[in-house]
mmCIF file of C-alpha atoms and ligand atoms in Angstrom:
data_model
loop_
_atom_site.group_PDB
_atom_site.id
_atom_site.type_symbol
_atom_site.label_atom_id
_atom_site.label_comp_id
_atom_site.label_asym_id
_atom_site.label_seq_id
_atom_site.Cartn_x
_atom_site.Cartn_y
_atom_site.Cartn_z
ATOM 1 C CA UNK A 1402 113.701 70.832 73.700
ATOM 2 C CA UNK A 1403 116.151 69.610 76.273
ATOM 3 C CA UNK A 1404 119.816 70.450 75.920
ATOM 4 C CA UNK A 1405 122.087 67.804 74.398
ATOM 5 C CA UNK A 1406 125.019 66.571 76.488
ATOM 6 C CA UNK A 1407 127.894 64.459 75.231
ATOM 7 C CA UNK A 1408 129.923 62.430 77.726
ATOM 8 C CA UNK A 1409 133.106 60.804 76.440
ATOM 9 C CA UNK A 1410 133.911 57.506 78.109
ATOM 10 C CA UNK A 1411 130.323 57.811 79.244
ATOM 11 C CA UNK A 1412 129.280 54.182 79.587
ATOM 12 C CA UNK A 1413 131.599 53.096 82.407
ATOM 13 C CA UNK A 1414 133.010 54.314 85.705
ATOM 14 C CA UNK A 1415 132.685 58.009 86.508
ATOM 15 C CA UNK A 1416 131.411 58.660 82.975
ATOM 16 C CA UNK A 1417 128.453 56.305 83.400
ATOM 17 C CA UNK A 1418 127.430 58.072 86.596
ATOM 18 C CA UNK A 1419 127.683 61.427 84.792
ATOM 19 C CA UNK A 1420 125.574 60.185 81.847
ATOM 20 C CA UNK A 1421 122.863 58.845 84.161
ATOM 21 C CA UNK A 1422 122.809 61.920 86.398
ATOM 22 C CA UNK A 1423 122.443 64.254 83.412
ATOM 23 C CA UNK A 1424 119.704 62.100 81.898
ATOM 24 C CA UNK A 1425 117.835 62.094 85.223
ATOM 25 C CA UNK A 1426 118.175 65.896 85.277
ATOM 26 C CA UNK A 1427 116.353 66.089 81.922
ATOM 27 C CA UNK A 1428 119.208 66.389 79.417
ATOM 28 C CA UNK A 1429 119.387 64.375 76.195
ATOM 29 C CA UNK A 1430 122.600 62.400 76.653
ATOM 30 C CA UNK A 1431 124.984 60.689 74.239
ATOM 31 C CA UNK A 1432 127.791 58.586 75.702
ATOM 32 C CA UNK A 1433 130.900 57.554 73.816
ATOM 33 C CA UNK A 1434 132.975 54.454 74.393
ATOM 34 C CA UNK A 1435 136.218 53.183 72.926
ATOM 35 C CA UNK A 1436 136.093 49.421 72.721
ATOM 36 C CA UNK A 1437 133.715 47.287 74.738
ATOM 37 C CA UNK A 1438 130.591 46.825 72.548
ATOM 38 C CA UNK A 1439 128.955 44.383 74.948
ATOM 39 C CA UNK A 1440 129.233 46.666 77.968
ATOM 40 C CA UNK A 1441 128.015 49.640 75.938
ATOM 41 C CA UNK A 1442 124.982 47.690 74.693
ATOM 42 C CA UNK A 1443 124.183 46.632 78.263
ATOM 43 C CA UNK A 1444 124.504 50.260 79.384
ATOM 44 C CA UNK A 1445 122.071 51.430 76.678
ATOM 45 C CA UNK A 1446 119.622 48.635 77.538
ATOM 46 C CA UNK A 1447 119.748 49.581 81.227
ATOM 47 C CA UNK A 1448 119.596 53.374 80.883
ATOM 48 C CA UNK A 1449 118.121 54.186 77.473
ATOM 49 C CA UNK A 1450 121.193 56.375 76.810
ATOM 50 C CA UNK A 1451 122.469 56.192 73.228
ATOM 51 C CA UNK A 1452 126.117 55.138 72.893
ATOM 52 C CA UNK A 1453 128.596 55.912 70.118
ATOM 53 C CA UNK A 1454 131.921 54.224 69.476
ATOM 54 C CA UNK A 1455 135.003 56.185 68.549
ATOM 55 C CA UNK A 1456 138.577 56.743 69.620
ATOM 56 C CA UNK A 1457 138.868 60.212 71.162
ATOM 57 C CA UNK A 1458 142.576 60.146 70.261
ATOM 58 C CA UNK A 1459 141.669 60.428 66.565
ATOM 59 C CA UNK A 1460 140.555 63.860 65.296
ATOM 60 C CA UNK A 1461 138.848 62.440 62.231
ATOM 61 C CA UNK A 1462 136.921 59.802 64.167
ATOM 62 C CA UNK A 1463 135.892 62.397 66.746
ATOM 63 C CA UNK A 1464 134.708 64.905 64.134
ATOM 64 C CA UNK A 1465 132.692 62.238 62.313
ATOM 65 C CA UNK A 1466 131.241 60.860 65.551
ATOM 66 C CA UNK A 1467 130.277 64.287 66.845
ATOM 67 C CA UNK A 1468 128.583 65.098 63.524
ATOM 68 C CA UNK A 1469 126.598 61.861 63.810
ATOM 69 C CA UNK A 1470 125.484 62.702 67.366
ATOM 70 C CA UNK A 1471 124.337 66.142 66.192
ATOM 71 C CA UNK A 1472 122.479 64.611 63.241
ATOM 72 C CA UNK A 1473 120.692 62.205 65.610
ATOM 73 C CA UNK A 1474 120.044 64.416 68.630
ATOM 74 C CA UNK A 1475 120.627 68.053 67.666
ATOM 75 C CA UNK A 1476 123.429 70.524 68.412
ATOM 76 C CA UNK A 1477 125.654 69.580 71.339
ATOM 77 C CA UNK A 1478 125.351 72.180 74.120
ATOM 78 C CA UNK A 1479 127.305 70.378 76.818
ATOM 79 C CA UNK A 1480 130.535 68.415 76.553
ATOM 80 C CA UNK A 1481 131.931 66.378 79.392
ATOM 81 C CA UNK A 1482 135.451 65.311 78.379
ATOM 82 C CA UNK A 1483 135.811 62.355 80.684
ATOM 83 C CA UNK A 1484 137.493 59.624 78.613
ATOM 84 C CA UNK A 1485 140.819 58.734 80.152
ATOM 85 C CA UNK A 1486 143.279 55.892 80.555
ATOM 86 C CA UNK A 1487 146.229 55.012 82.760
ATOM 87 C CA UNK A 1488 149.461 53.310 81.750
ATOM 88 C CA UNK A 1489 151.259 53.521 85.086
ATOM 89 C CA UNK A 1490 154.974 52.793 85.407
ATOM 90 C CA UNK A 1491 157.882 54.398 87.223
ATOM 91 C CA UNK A 1492 159.555 56.844 84.841
ATOM 92 C CA UNK A 1493 162.666 54.720 84.316
ATOM 93 C CA UNK A 1494 160.448 51.875 83.072
ATOM 94 C CA UNK A 1495 157.913 53.983 81.155
ATOM 95 C CA UNK A 1496 157.925 53.224 77.441
ATOM 96 C CA UNK A 1497 157.355 55.721 74.645
ATOM 97 C CA UNK A 1498 154.144 53.838 73.845
ATOM 98 C CA UNK A 1499 152.872 54.266 77.421
ATOM 99 C CA UNK A 1500 153.640 57.978 77.214
ATOM 100 C CA UNK A 1501 152.005 58.446 73.801
ATOM 101 C CA UNK A 1502 148.829 56.450 74.446
ATOM 102 C CA UNK A 1503 148.056 58.498 77.540
ATOM 103 C CA UNK A 1504 148.836 61.804 75.796
ATOM 104 C CA UNK A 1505 146.652 60.850 72.822
ATOM 105 C CA UNK A 1506 143.628 59.898 74.913
ATOM 106 C CA UNK A 1507 143.713 62.182 77.942
ATOM 107 C CA UNK A 1508 145.108 65.380 76.436
ATOM 108 C CA UNK A 1509 144.733 65.374 72.649
ATOM 109 C CA UNK A 1510 141.386 63.648 73.230
ATOM 110 C CA UNK A 1511 140.072 66.806 74.888
ATOM 111 C CA UNK A 1512 141.166 68.932 71.916
ATOM 112 C CA UNK A 1513 139.582 66.431 69.511
ATOM 113 C CA UNK A 1514 136.300 66.415 71.425
ATOM 114 C CA UNK A 1515 135.865 70.154 71.878
ATOM 115 C CA UNK A 1516 137.439 71.631 68.740
ATOM 116 C CA UNK A 1517 134.915 70.324 66.152
ATOM 117 C CA UNK A 1518 131.876 71.618 68.073
ATOM 118 C CA UNK A 1519 133.381 74.881 69.354
ATOM 119 C CA UNK A 1520 132.305 76.964 66.285
ATOM 120 C CA UNK A 1521 128.680 75.841 66.744
ATOM 121 C CA UNK A 1522 128.724 76.801 70.415
ATOM 122 C CA UNK A 1523 130.118 80.237 69.526
ATOM 123 C CA UNK A 1524 127.399 80.732 66.917
ATOM 124 C CA UNK A 1525 124.603 79.664 69.276
ATOM 125 C CA UNK A 1526 126.092 81.722 72.121
ATOM 126 C CA UNK A 1527 125.894 78.872 74.586
ATOM 127 C CA UNK A 1528 128.147 76.055 75.688
ATOM 128 C CA UNK A 1529 129.224 74.134 78.753
ATOM 129 C CA UNK A 1530 132.584 72.347 78.731
ATOM 130 C CA UNK A 1531 133.564 70.207 81.699
ATOM 131 C CA UNK A 1532 136.889 68.396 81.652
ATOM 132 C CA UNK A 1533 137.503 65.589 84.119
ATOM 133 C CA UNK A 1534 141.076 66.135 85.259
ATOM 134 C CA UNK A 1535 142.513 64.491 88.400
ATOM 135 C CA UNK A 1536 144.045 65.091 91.799
ATOM 136 C CA UNK A 1537 147.193 63.671 90.218
ATOM 137 C CA UNK A 1538 147.286 66.530 87.702
ATOM 138 C CA UNK A 1539 147.418 68.859 90.701
ATOM 139 C CA UNK A 1540 149.974 67.064 92.848
ATOM 140 C CA UNK A 1541 151.743 64.523 90.594
ATOM 141 C CA UNK A 1542 151.924 60.826 91.439
ATOM 142 C CA UNK A 1543 154.670 58.230 91.662
ATOM 143 C CA UNK A 1544 154.240 56.012 88.594
ATOM 144 C CA UNK A 1545 152.186 58.544 86.616
ATOM 145 C CA UNK A 1546 154.495 60.981 84.816
ATOM 146 C CA UNK A 1547 152.394 60.489 81.681
ATOM 147 C CA UNK A 1548 148.967 60.682 83.339
ATOM 148 C CA UNK A 1549 149.835 63.612 85.631
ATOM 149 C CA UNK A 1550 151.206 65.552 82.647
ATOM 150 C CA UNK A 1551 147.945 65.120 80.745
ATOM 151 C CA UNK A 1552 145.730 65.973 83.698
ATOM 152 C CA UNK A 1553 147.736 69.125 84.442
ATOM 153 C CA UNK A 1554 147.512 69.953 80.727
ATOM 154 C CA UNK A 1555 143.738 69.567 80.881
ATOM 155 C CA UNK A 1556 143.648 72.363 83.471
ATOM 156 C CA UNK A 1557 145.555 74.610 81.052
ATOM 157 C CA UNK A 1558 143.041 73.839 78.319
ATOM 158 C CA UNK A 1559 140.121 74.713 80.589
ATOM 159 C CA UNK A 1560 141.595 77.978 81.842
ATOM 160 C CA UNK A 1561 142.311 79.114 78.280
ATOM 161 C CA UNK A 1562 138.952 78.034 76.840
ATOM 162 C CA UNK A 1563 137.222 79.821 79.714
ATOM 163 C CA UNK A 1564 138.754 83.095 78.546
ATOM 164 C CA UNK A 1565 138.044 82.502 74.863
ATOM 165 C CA UNK A 1566 134.470 81.301 75.329
ATOM 166 C CA UNK A 1567 133.213 83.722 77.965
ATOM 167 C CA UNK A 1568 131.836 86.387 75.637
ATOM 168 C CA UNK A 1569 130.006 83.704 73.648
ATOM 169 C CA UNK A 1570 128.150 82.313 76.667
ATOM 170 C CA UNK A 1571 130.468 79.317 76.850
ATOM 171 C CA UNK A 1572 131.994 78.218 80.146
ATOM 172 C CA UNK A 1573 134.831 75.737 80.649
ATOM 173 C CA UNK A 1574 135.524 74.186 84.031
ATOM 174 C CA UNK A 1575 137.484 71.266 85.402
ATOM 175 C CA UNK A 1576 136.812 68.723 88.078
ATOM 176 C CA UNK A 1577 139.727 67.031 89.802
ATOM 177 C CA UNK A 1578 138.447 63.799 91.296
ATOM 178 C CA UNK A 1579 140.525 62.130 93.935
ATOM 179 C CA UNK A 1580 140.523 58.358 94.191
ATOM 180 C CA UNK A 1581 137.061 57.129 93.183
ATOM 181 C CA UNK A 1582 135.792 53.549 93.438
ATOM 182 C CA UNK A 1583 136.053 52.591 89.760
ATOM 183 C CA UNK A 1584 137.792 49.836 87.795
ATOM 184 C CA UNK A 1585 140.699 52.233 87.166
ATOM 185 C CA UNK A 1586 141.450 52.638 90.852
ATOM 186 C CA UNK A 1587 140.736 48.971 91.601
ATOM 187 C CA UNK A 1588 143.497 48.129 89.079
ATOM 188 C CA UNK A 1589 146.059 49.781 91.393
ATOM 189 C CA UNK A 1590 147.912 47.090 93.377
ATOM 190 C CA UNK A 1591 145.966 46.431 96.621
ATOM 191 C CA UNK A 1592 148.822 47.395 98.927
ATOM 192 C CA UNK A 1593 149.322 50.703 97.103
ATOM 193 C CA UNK A 1594 145.579 51.360 97.112
ATOM 194 C CA UNK A 1595 145.289 50.739 100.850
ATOM 195 C CA UNK A 1596 148.162 53.160 101.456
ATOM 196 C CA UNK A 1597 146.389 55.787 99.342
ATOM 197 C CA UNK A 1598 143.120 55.367 101.247
ATOM 198 C CA UNK A 1599 145.148 55.956 104.397
ATOM 199 C CA UNK A 1600 145.992 59.421 103.012
ATOM 200 C CA UNK A 1601 142.334 60.394 102.486
ATOM 201 C CA UNK A 1602 140.948 62.207 105.547
ATOM 202 C CA UNK A 1603 137.416 61.063 104.674
ATOM 203 C CA UNK A 1604 138.751 57.510 105.101
ATOM 204 C CA UNK A 1605 137.209 56.062 101.960
ATOM 205 C CA UNK A 1606 137.252 56.164 98.182
ATOM 206 C CA UNK A 1607 134.823 58.563 96.514
ATOM 207 C CA UNK A 1608 131.719 57.400 94.666
ATOM 208 C CA UNK A 1609 131.250 58.145 90.928
ATOM 209 C CA UNK A 1610 127.951 59.893 91.735
ATOM 210 C CA UNK A 1611 129.841 62.400 93.890
ATOM 211 C CA UNK A 1612 131.670 63.554 90.758
ATOM 212 C CA UNK A 1613 128.518 63.438 88.634
ATOM 213 C CA UNK A 1614 126.781 65.876 90.984
ATOM 214 C CA UNK A 1615 129.626 68.378 90.479
ATOM 215 C CA UNK A 1616 129.153 68.099 86.707
ATOM 216 C CA UNK A 1617 125.405 68.668 87.015
ATOM 217 C CA UNK A 1618 126.044 71.905 88.902
ATOM 218 C CA UNK A 1619 128.548 73.206 86.340
ATOM 219 C CA UNK A 1620 126.436 72.572 83.242
ATOM 220 C CA UNK A 1621 123.245 74.256 84.365
ATOM 221 C CA UNK A 1622 122.028 77.235 82.336
ATOM 222 C CA UNK A 1623 122.346 79.522 85.361
ATOM 223 C CA UNK A 1624 125.952 78.502 86.148
ATOM 224 C CA UNK A 1625 127.306 81.018 83.635
ATOM 225 C CA UNK A 1626 129.430 82.950 86.122
ATOM 226 C CA UNK A 1627 131.362 79.837 87.186
ATOM 227 C CA UNK A 1628 134.036 79.807 84.516
ATOM 228 C CA UNK A 1629 137.632 78.578 84.457
ATOM 229 C CA UNK A 1630 137.298 77.004 87.869
ATOM 230 C CA UNK A 1631 138.610 73.722 89.218
ATOM 231 C CA UNK A 1632 136.475 71.747 91.644
ATOM 232 C CA UNK A 1633 138.558 69.397 93.777
ATOM 233 C CA UNK A 1634 136.515 66.426 94.958
ATOM 234 C CA UNK A 1635 139.021 64.263 96.775
ATOM 235 C CA UNK A 1636 137.892 63.646 100.342
ATOM 236 C CA UNK A 1637 140.379 66.229 101.635
ATOM 237 C CA UNK A 1638 143.426 64.357 100.302
ATOM 238 C CA UNK A 1639 144.969 67.430 98.684
ATOM 239 C CA UNK A 1640 144.319 71.161 98.870
ATOM 240 C CA UNK A 1641 145.363 73.635 96.200
HETATM 241 N N1 LIG B 2772 156.249 56.156 96.575
HETATM 242 C C1 LIG B 2772 157.551 55.886 96.777
HETATM 243 N N2 LIG B 2772 158.156 54.758 96.327
HETATM 244 C C2 LIG B 2772 157.396 53.878 95.649
HETATM 245 C C3 LIG B 2772 156.023 54.101 95.405
HETATM 246 C C4 LIG B 2772 155.452 55.296 95.909
HETATM 247 N N3 LIG B 2772 154.159 55.591 95.721
HETATM 248 N N4 LIG B 2772 155.529 53.060 94.683
HETATM 249 C C5 LIG B 2772 156.564 52.208 94.503
HETATM 250 N N5 LIG B 2772 157.665 52.690 95.085
HETATM 251 C C6 LIG B 2772 159.004 52.108 95.102
HETATM 252 C C7 LIG B 2772 158.974 50.651 95.495
HETATM 253 O O1 LIG B 2772 158.950 50.529 96.907
HETATM 254 C C8 LIG B 2772 160.233 50.131 94.861
HETATM 255 O O2 LIG B 2772 161.350 50.457 95.657
HETATM 256 P P1 LIG B 2772 162.514 49.395 95.882
HETATM 257 O O3 LIG B 2772 163.013 49.054 94.506
HETATM 258 O O4 LIG B 2772 163.489 50.143 96.714
HETATM 259 O O5 LIG B 2772 161.856 48.255 96.580
HETATM 260 C C9 LIG B 2772 160.354 50.941 93.606
HETATM 261 O O6 LIG B 2772 159.535 52.107 93.795
HETATM 262 C C10 LIG B 2772 159.846 50.221 92.362
HETATM 263 O O7 LIG B 2772 158.590 49.683 92.687
HETATM 264 P P2 LIG B 2772 157.970 48.492 91.892
HETATM 265 O O8 LIG B 2772 159.001 47.471 91.554
HETATM 266 O O9 LIG B 2772 156.742 48.066 92.615
HETATM 267 O O10 LIG B 2772 157.615 49.204 90.527
HETATM 268 P P3 LIG B 2772 156.624 48.698 89.468
HETATM 269 O O11 LIG B 2772 157.353 48.654 88.185
HETATM 270 O O12 LIG B 2772 155.927 47.468 89.889
HETATM 271 O O13 LIG B 2772 155.574 49.896 89.375
HETATM 272 C C11 LIG B 2772 153.785 51.334 90.151
HETATM 273 C C12 LIG B 2772 154.946 50.414 90.509
HETATM 274 C C13 LIG B 2772 153.261 51.107 88.739
HETATM 275 C C14 LIG B 2772 154.208 52.788 90.231
HETATM 276 C C15 LIG B 2772 152.745 50.977 91.181
HETATM 277 O O14 LIG B 2772 153.232 51.314 92.453
HETATM 278 C C16 LIG B 2772 151.419 51.688 90.957
HETATM 279 O O15 LIG B 2772 150.613 51.274 90.166
HETATM 280 N N6 LIG B 2772 151.189 52.724 91.726
HETATM 281 C C17 LIG B 2772 149.908 53.408 91.687
HETATM 282 C C18 LIG B 2772 150.027 54.682 90.958
HETATM 283 C C19 LIG B 2772 148.701 55.366 91.101
HETATM 284 O O16 LIG B 2772 148.354 55.912 92.150
HETATM 285 N N7 LIG B 2772 147.904 55.349 90.047
HETATM 286 C C20 LIG B 2772 146.622 55.951 90.122
HETATM 287 C C21 LIG B 2772 145.681 55.135 89.287
HETATM 288 S S1 LIG B 2772 144.004 55.669 89.508
HETATM 289 C C22 LIG B 2772 143.930 57.102 88.676
HETATM 290 O O17 LIG B 2772 144.815 57.497 87.986
HETATM 291 C C23 LIG B 2772 142.657 57.865 88.809
HETATM 292 C C24 LIG B 2772 142.923 59.203 89.361
HETATM 293 O O18 LIG B 2772 142.850 60.179 88.619
HETATM 294 C C25 LIG B 2772 143.236 59.381 90.799
#
């Protein structure tokens, strides 16, 4: 039986590339999405990957959704916490709603996704957690106090889970993508985006598949000694 992988936000952008790459590698994949039924249906029709709709910001919805995935496909061995949103604004204009929405999805969403299935992973003595953080969690970003806070927080989650899970065969690692050619980055004003590309030594945006290949490496059965690490995939834009 192939291992079951769950990818949150797995039907679009980087998440879609991760879902497809894992399926091609032989995993049984479930992808979650938050809102766009039509796009999710098209994704399932194109890839054969089952999609599930829930809000990762809600613990109850996440727990129920995860239980449904396990009832359909079997115990979840691999979690890729990828779902994320931006609500960019300079701090003096940032509203409490913009702060809270980003915290709920990008930070609490990781807790909500991993916590309900953590006991099962401990019992089965195997688990792979990959959290998609961001270059902007490492370096901060003008206009992203909320987003950078969550992505830095995600690194704290990973480094702590890595220590707690290690003796149960569970690893937790983070990937910090730089600027990748997705709708999220295309939503950045063109002038700002061009300036950012100018700061990337590789001279281009990354491709979603370049992040997906990092995930594939981290979730393999024989990657057990890679634990608590952060892979920076950013075209050389920022070194830690
Ligand atoms: N550095 C320094 N100053 C900046 C700046 C920057 N990066 N961006 C804007 N400013 C300045 C402006 O020049 C302006 O100054 P003046 O008033 O003196 O002219 C001032 O800040 C206010 O600018 P705006 O009026 O343009 O502010 P705004 O309310 O329109 O908001 C913004 C601007 C939302 C921050 C916009 O610049 C933006 O969207 N920036 C992109 C932020 C970003 O990189 N987001 C990443 C999204 S992709 C992602 O998150 C994926 C990932 O993980 C990498």
